mmCIF file of C-alpha atoms in Angstrom:
data_model
loop_
_atom_site.group_PDB
_atom_site.id
_atom_site.type_symbol
_atom_site.label_atom_id
_atom_site.label_comp_id
_atom_site.label_asym_id
_atom_site.label_seq_id
_atom_site.Cartn_x
_atom_site.Cartn_y
_atom_site.Cartn_z
ATOM 1 C CA MET A 1 -1.487 -35.738 9.705
ATOM 2 C CA VAL A 2 -4.109 -33.973 11.822
ATOM 3 C CA GLN A 3 -3.152 -30.591 10.379
ATOM 4 C CA PHE A 4 -3.312 -31.948 6.839
ATOM 5 C CA ARG A 5 -6.775 -33.403 7.439
ATOM 6 C CA ALA A 6 -7.952 -30.107 8.946
ATOM 7 C CA LYS A 7 -6.724 -28.248 5.880
ATOM 8 C CA LEU A 8 -8.589 -30.653 3.583
ATOM 9 C CA GLU A 9 -11.770 -30.170 5.582
ATOM 10 C CA THR A 10 -11.384 -26.399 5.362
ATOM 11 C CA LEU A 11 -10.908 -26.518 1.596
ATOM 12 C CA PHE A 12 -13.898 -28.828 1.207
ATOM 13 C CA LEU A 13 -16.068 -26.526 3.324
ATOM 14 C CA LEU A 14 -14.989 -23.541 1.264
ATOM 15 C CA ALA A 15 -15.898 -25.350 -1.948
ATOM 16 C CA VAL A 16 -19.316 -26.234 -0.551
ATOM 17 C CA LEU A 17 -19.983 -22.673 0.606
ATOM 18 C CA THR A 18 -18.858 -20.929 -2.543
ATOM 19 C CA GLY A 19 -19.965 -23.451 -5.145
ATOM 20 C CA ALA A 20 -17.859 -25.050 -7.833
ATOM 21 C CA VAL A 21 -14.288 -23.963 -8.466
ATOM 22 C CA ARG A 22 -13.257 -23.570 -12.112
ATOM 23 C CA GLY A 23 -9.479 -23.486 -12.043
ATOM 24 C CA ARG A 24 -8.794 -20.449 -9.854
ATOM 25 C CA VAL A 25 -12.266 -18.955 -10.373
ATOM 26 C CA PHE A 26 -15.039 -19.492 -7.825
ATOM 27 C CA GLU A 27 -18.610 -20.008 -9.006
ATOM 28 C CA LEU A 28 -20.618 -17.936 -6.534
ATOM 29 C CA GLY A 29 -24.292 -17.714 -5.711
ATOM 30 C CA GLY A 30 -26.634 -16.676 -2.939
ATOM 31 C CA ASN A 31 -23.908 -17.030 -0.328
ATOM 32 C CA PHE A 32 -21.853 -14.189 -1.794
ATOM 33 C CA GLY A 33 -23.271 -11.729 0.746
ATOM 34 C CA GLU A 34 -21.353 -13.624 3.434
ATOM 35 C CA GLU A 35 -18.231 -14.326 1.388
ATOM 36 C CA ARG A 36 -17.715 -10.713 0.334
ATOM 37 C CA THR A 37 -16.888 -9.693 3.914
ATOM 38 C CA ARG A 38 -13.973 -12.124 4.122
ATOM 39 C CA SER A 39 -11.838 -11.073 1.166
ATOM 40 C CA PRO A 40 -11.652 -8.573 -1.680
ATOM 41 C CA TRP A 41 -13.311 -10.010 -4.786
ATOM 42 C CA LEU A 42 -13.056 -9.519 -8.513
ATOM 43 C CA ILE A 43 -16.421 -10.648 -9.875
ATOM 44 C CA MET A 44 -17.711 -11.245 -13.381
ATOM 45 C CA PHE A 45 -21.509 -11.066 -13.612
ATOM 46 C CA TYR A 46 -22.588 -13.097 -16.637
ATOM 47 C CA ALA A 47 -25.562 -14.649 -18.399
ATOM 48 C CA PRO A 48 -25.332 -18.240 -19.733
ATOM 49 C CA TRP A 49 -26.661 -17.200 -23.145
ATOM 50 C CA CYS A 50 -24.312 -14.188 -23.489
ATOM 51 C CA GLY A 51 -21.838 -14.595 -26.373
ATOM 52 C CA TYR A 52 -19.463 -11.927 -25.033
ATOM 53 C CA CYS A 53 -19.392 -13.723 -21.670
ATOM 54 C CA LYS A 54 -18.377 -16.959 -23.387
ATOM 55 C CA GLN A 55 -15.583 -15.137 -25.220
ATOM 56 C CA LEU A 56 -14.340 -13.759 -21.902
ATOM 57 C CA GLU A 57 -14.233 -17.172 -20.174
ATOM 58 C CA PRO A 58 -10.647 -18.199 -21.133
ATOM 59 C CA ILE A 59 -9.395 -14.721 -20.247
ATOM 60 C CA TRP A 60 -11.213 -14.855 -16.915
ATOM 61 C CA THR A 61 -9.542 -18.180 -16.154
ATOM 62 C CA GLU A 62 -6.135 -16.590 -16.828
ATOM 63 C CA VAL A 63 -7.062 -13.674 -14.556
ATOM 64 C CA GLY A 64 -7.847 -16.153 -11.782
ATOM 65 C CA GLN A 65 -4.476 -17.820 -12.247
ATOM 66 C CA ARG A 66 -2.596 -14.501 -12.268
ATOM 67 C CA LEU A 67 -4.262 -13.328 -9.059
ATOM 68 C CA SER A 68 -4.104 -16.680 -7.260
ATOM 69 C CA ARG A 69 -1.159 -15.561 -5.128
ATOM 70 C CA SER A 70 -2.747 -12.259 -4.155
ATOM 71 C CA GLU A 71 -5.377 -11.464 -1.559
ATOM 72 C CA VAL A 72 -7.930 -10.844 -4.311
ATOM 73 C CA LYS A 73 -10.267 -13.751 -5.055
ATOM 74 C CA VAL A 74 -11.727 -14.125 -8.522
ATOM 75 C CA GLY A 75 -15.287 -15.295 -8.988
ATOM 76 C CA ARG A 76 -18.289 -15.275 -11.288
ATOM 77 C CA ILE A 77 -22.012 -15.009 -10.647
ATOM 78 C CA ASP A 78 -24.860 -15.994 -12.945
ATOM 79 C CA ALA A 79 -26.826 -12.747 -12.870
ATOM 80 C CA THR A 80 -29.906 -14.375 -14.397
ATOM 81 C CA SER A 81 -30.140 -16.889 -11.549
ATOM 82 C CA TYR A 82 -29.244 -14.438 -8.779
ATOM 83 C CA GLY A 83 -31.013 -11.298 -9.916
ATOM 84 C CA SER A 84 -31.153 -9.766 -6.440
ATOM 85 C CA ILE A 85 -27.357 -9.804 -6.208
ATOM 86 C CA ALA A 86 -27.036 -8.348 -9.708
ATOM 87 C CA GLN A 87 -29.497 -5.615 -8.772
ATOM 88 C CA GLU A 88 -27.620 -4.867 -5.545
ATOM 89 C CA PHE A 89 -24.461 -4.197 -7.548
ATOM 90 C CA ASP A 90 -26.237 -2.286 -10.308
ATOM 91 C CA VAL A 91 -25.504 -4.766 -13.081
ATOM 92 C CA GLY A 92 -27.091 -3.523 -16.296
ATOM 93 C CA GLY A 93 -25.388 -5.628 -18.959
ATOM 94 C CA TYR A 94 -23.246 -8.705 -19.511
ATOM 95 C CA PRO A 95 -20.526 -9.274 -18.820
ATOM 96 C CA THR A 96 -20.044 -6.763 -15.970
ATOM 97 C CA ILE A 97 -16.793 -6.861 -13.995
ATOM 98 C CA LYS A 98 -16.627 -5.338 -10.525
ATOM 99 C CA PHE A 99 -14.018 -5.152 -7.797
ATOM 100 C CA ILE A 100 -15.695 -5.460 -4.400
ATOM 101 C CA ASP A 101 -13.867 -4.852 -1.127
ATOM 102 C CA GLY A 102 -16.265 -4.046 1.685
ATOM 103 C CA VAL A 103 -17.916 -0.719 0.893
ATOM 104 C CA ASN A 104 -15.421 0.003 -1.907
ATOM 105 C CA ILE A 105 -16.925 -1.061 -5.225
ATOM 106 C CA PHE A 106 -15.323 -0.267 -8.592
ATOM 107 C CA THR A 107 -16.683 -1.101 -12.036
ATOM 108 C CA TYR A 108 -14.230 -2.148 -14.726
ATOM 109 C CA LYS A 109 -14.569 -0.270 -18.028
ATOM 110 C CA GLY A 110 -11.343 -1.159 -19.818
ATOM 111 C CA GLY A 111 -10.330 -3.607 -22.509
ATOM 112 C CA ARG A 112 -11.089 -7.302 -22.137
ATOM 113 C CA THR A 113 -7.536 -8.547 -21.862
ATOM 114 C CA THR A 114 -5.854 -10.438 -19.044
ATOM 115 C CA GLU A 115 -3.247 -7.737 -18.536
ATOM 116 C CA ASN A 116 -5.758 -4.884 -18.334
ATOM 117 C CA ILE A 117 -8.096 -6.697 -15.952
ATOM 118 C CA VAL A 118 -5.262 -7.765 -13.627
ATOM 119 C CA GLU A 119 -3.941 -4.194 -13.651
ATOM 120 C CA PHE A 120 -7.420 -2.959 -12.698
ATOM 121 C CA ALA A 121 -7.652 -5.365 -9.761
ATOM 122 C CA THR A 122 -4.129 -4.515 -8.597
ATOM 123 C CA ARG A 123 -4.836 -0.771 -8.615
ATOM 124 C CA ALA A 124 -8.205 -1.171 -6.926
ATOM 125 C CA HIS A 125 -6.773 -3.331 -4.142
ATOM 126 C CA GLY A 126 -3.339 -1.816 -3.713
ATOM 127 C CA PRO A 127 -2.380 1.595 -2.346
ATOM 128 C CA ALA A 128 -3.442 4.590 -4.422
ATOM 129 C CA VAL A 129 0.180 5.802 -4.443
ATOM 130 C CA GLN A 130 2.874 3.173 -4.894
ATOM 131 C CA TYR A 131 6.467 3.554 -3.744
ATOM 132 C CA ILE A 132 9.526 3.690 -6.032
ATOM 133 C CA ALA A 133 12.582 2.763 -3.993
ATOM 134 C CA ASN A 134 15.386 3.000 -6.558
ATOM 135 C CA GLU A 135 16.370 3.807 -10.126
ATOM 136 C CA HIS A 136 15.710 0.253 -11.307
ATOM 137 C CA MET A 137 12.093 0.427 -10.136
ATOM 138 C CA LEU A 138 11.718 3.844 -11.777
ATOM 139 C CA GLN A 139 12.825 2.415 -15.118
ATOM 140 C CA ASP A 140 10.330 -0.449 -14.741
ATOM 141 C CA VAL A 141 7.524 2.041 -14.119
ATOM 142 C CA LYS A 142 8.530 4.029 -17.209
ATOM 143 C CA ARG A 143 8.294 0.903 -19.337
ATOM 144 C CA LYS A 144 4.963 -0.036 -17.831
ATOM 145 C CA HIS A 145 3.213 3.340 -17.984
ATOM 146 C CA PRO A 146 3.620 5.800 -20.866
ATOM 147 C CA VAL A 147 2.137 8.451 -18.567
ATOM 148 C CA PHE A 148 2.296 8.562 -14.765
ATOM 149 C CA PHE A 149 2.526 11.014 -11.870
ATOM 150 C CA LEU A 150 5.344 11.037 -9.323
ATOM 151 C CA PHE A 151 5.553 12.872 -5.997
ATOM 152 C CA VAL A 152 9.153 13.530 -5.000
ATOM 153 C CA GLY A 153 10.180 14.602 -1.516
ATOM 154 C CA GLY A 154 8.399 14.664 1.794
ATOM 155 C CA ASP A 155 11.073 12.379 3.203
ATOM 156 C CA GLY A 156 10.312 11.025 6.629
ATOM 157 C CA GLY A 157 6.562 11.320 6.090
ATOM 158 C CA HIS A 158 6.532 15.114 6.439
ATOM 159 C CA VAL A 159 3.092 16.285 5.323
ATOM 160 C CA THR A 160 2.775 19.308 3.042
ATOM 161 C CA SER A 161 -0.257 20.742 1.274
ATOM 162 C CA LEU A 162 1.166 19.560 -2.057
ATOM 163 C CA ARG A 163 1.558 16.015 -0.723
ATOM 164 C CA SER A 164 -1.980 16.007 0.690
ATOM 165 C CA GLU A 165 -3.451 17.222 -2.603
ATOM 166 C CA PHE A 166 -1.434 14.634 -4.554
ATOM 167 C CA PHE A 167 -2.616 11.736 -2.401
ATOM 168 C CA ALA A 168 -6.228 12.962 -2.538
ATOM 169 C CA ALA A 169 -6.087 13.106 -6.339
ATOM 170 C CA ALA A 170 -4.549 9.616 -6.445
ATOM 171 C CA ALA A 171 -7.364 8.193 -4.307
ATOM 172 C CA GLU A 172 -9.934 9.645 -6.687
ATOM 173 C CA LEU A 173 -8.206 8.756 -9.972
ATOM 174 C CA ARG A 174 -6.398 5.536 -9.012
ATOM 175 C CA LEU A 175 -8.246 3.420 -11.583
ATOM 176 C CA THR A 176 -7.515 5.631 -14.579
ATOM 177 C CA SER A 177 -4.037 6.999 -13.826
ATOM 178 C CA ALA A 178 -0.844 5.747 -12.192
ATOM 179 C CA PHE A 179 0.514 7.531 -9.106
ATOM 180 C CA TYR A 180 3.866 6.954 -7.417
ATOM 181 C CA ARG A 181 6.114 8.526 -4.811
ATOM 182 C CA ALA A 182 9.886 8.558 -4.333
ATOM 183 C CA GLU A 183 12.436 9.986 -1.932
ATOM 184 C CA SER A 184 14.302 13.127 -2.883
ATOM 185 C CA THR A 185 17.605 11.196 -2.971
ATOM 186 C CA LEU A 186 16.496 9.623 -6.243
ATOM 187 C CA PHE A 187 16.682 13.081 -7.863
ATOM 188 C CA GLN A 188 19.491 14.606 -5.793
ATOM 189 C CA ASN A 189 21.395 15.744 -8.893
ATOM 190 C CA GLU A 190 18.489 17.780 -10.281
ATOM 191 C CA ASP A 191 18.795 21.558 -9.957
ATOM 192 C CA TRP A 192 15.217 21.994 -8.762
ATOM 193 C CA MET A 193 15.474 19.489 -5.898
ATOM 194 C CA GLY A 194 16.549 22.100 -3.378
ATOM 195 C CA SER A 195 13.248 23.960 -3.712
ATOM 196 C CA GLY A 196 11.269 21.324 -1.795
ATOM 197 C CA PRO A 197 8.756 18.606 -2.698
ATOM 198 C CA ALA A 198 7.650 18.398 -6.319
ATOM 199 C CA VAL A 199 5.180 16.620 -8.571
ATOM 200 C CA LEU A 200 6.566 15.250 -11.834
ATOM 201 C CA VAL A 201 4.389 14.317 -14.795
ATOM 202 C CA TYR A 202 6.155 11.637 -16.831
ATOM 203 C CA LYS A 203 5.398 11.008 -20.481
ATOM 204 C CA ASN A 204 7.487 8.852 -22.787
ATOM 205 C CA ASP A 205 10.557 8.875 -20.520
ATOM 206 C CA ASN A 206 10.503 12.665 -20.140
ATOM 207 C CA TYR A 207 8.936 14.679 -17.381
ATOM 208 C CA LEU A 208 7.557 18.093 -16.594
ATOM 209 C CA ARG A 209 7.746 19.522 -13.104
ATOM 210 C CA TYR A 210 4.406 20.758 -11.857
ATOM 211 C CA THR A 211 4.498 24.136 -10.136
ATOM 212 C CA PRO A 212 1.368 24.816 -8.077
ATOM 213 C CA PRO A 213 -0.261 28.229 -8.577
ATOM 214 C CA LEU A 214 0.100 30.877 -5.899
ATOM 215 C CA ASP A 215 -2.634 30.792 -3.306
ATOM 216 C CA ASP A 216 -4.143 34.216 -2.573
ATOM 217 C CA SER A 217 -4.964 33.030 0.919
ATOM 218 C CA ASP A 218 -1.256 32.842 1.746
ATOM 219 C CA PRO A 219 0.044 36.177 3.123
ATOM 220 C CA PRO A 220 3.043 37.766 1.402
ATOM 221 C CA PRO A 221 6.432 37.226 3.015
ATOM 222 C CA PRO A 222 7.320 39.735 5.773
ATOM 223 C CA LEU A 223 9.513 42.696 5.007
ATOM 224 C CA ASP A 224 13.176 42.280 5.784
ATOM 225 C CA ASP A 225 14.036 44.755 8.571
ATOM 226 C CA SER A 226 17.725 43.936 8.376
ATOM 227 C CA ASP A 227 18.142 46.483 5.568
ATOM 228 C CA PRO A 228 16.259 49.659 6.579
ATOM 229 C CA PRO A 229 15.709 52.309 3.908
ATOM 230 C CA PRO A 230 18.360 55.079 3.721
ATOM 231 C CA PRO A 231 17.622 58.220 5.857
ATOM 232 C CA LEU A 232 16.533 61.465 4.258
ATOM 233 C CA ASP A 233 19.413 63.772 3.294
ATOM 234 C CA ASP A 234 19.113 67.016 5.337
ATOM 235 C CA SER A 235 22.269 68.544 3.849
ATOM 236 C CA ASP A 236 20.300 69.983 0.952
ATOM 237 C CA PRO A 237 17.352 71.953 2.403
ATOM 238 C CA PRO A 238 14.723 73.250 0.006
ATOM 239 C CA PRO A 239 15.312 76.804 -1.380
ATOM 240 C CA PRO A 240 13.734 79.672 0.678
ATOM 241 C CA LEU A 241 10.728 81.557 -0.572
ATOM 242 C CA ASP A 242 11.602 84.614 -2.670
ATOM 243 C CA ASP A 243 10.125 87.745 -0.985
ATOM 244 C CA SER A 244 11.536 90.166 -3.591
ATOM 245 C CA ASP A 245 8.509 89.657 -5.781
ATOM 246 C CA PRO A 246 5.427 90.295 -3.626
ATOM 247 C CA PRO A 247 2.074 89.329 -5.056
ATOM 248 C CA PRO A 248 0.161 92.048 -6.973
ATOM 249 C CA PRO A 249 -2.197 94.245 -4.848
ATOM 250 C CA LEU A 250 -5.865 93.579 -4.908
ATOM 251 C CA ASP A 251 -7.806 95.738 -7.413
ATOM 252 C CA ASP A 252 -10.588 97.471 -5.511
ATOM 253 C CA SER A 253 -12.324 98.399 -8.786
ATOM 254 C CA ASP A 254 -13.307 94.783 -9.245
ATOM 255 C CA PRO A 255 -15.290 93.848 -6.171
ATOM 256 C CA PRO A 256 -15.629 90.157 -5.579
#
């Protein structure tokens, strides 16, 4: 009973601090500066008179419901009442959707559908490169993304330059492209698997294997000393000079 009462008090305090709760969406205000340090947030900045904001309301409620079991909290802020907060986050129009997690701030620029907005929040909050453990998961990813990038290999966490470049690209492009990784055992029957880690570019259930260009900074492979060149053949010496035809004598009538 004591624990239940403590939980109720905590929920009540949270409601007081963050304002009203509309379904799974928190109505935020001047206290957001404190709340933003506690959880990642997906925020819609709106204006009460904005027609597009009103059209987005039912979708935003669905987004809150979809993300209710995740660590991401969904909220909304009246940018006309809290202009300093809107200015801090560079809000220039309504509605503006931003994912805010500490110093990481991403602005949503996609379609105004529940699925697209939830996908945006999931990518922004989750790892830049997601793991595919088996063939079933790979098929799910193919259905979900017409185009995606897959790093294969590097089992056991072995770091290669190709892996480092792939993860760096994923961190930069995580909101616009899908990046995954898988163990080499998932492609053990492919002929190219023996050549080391690879990056696959999937499109419409087919893939192309990316081959990185040669780096001029890498030295050429050493010569193989196990097979020395054949020795010179001394059995056939060059022909001797022919002394039977001496050069013509100098003509003293033509001084130099």
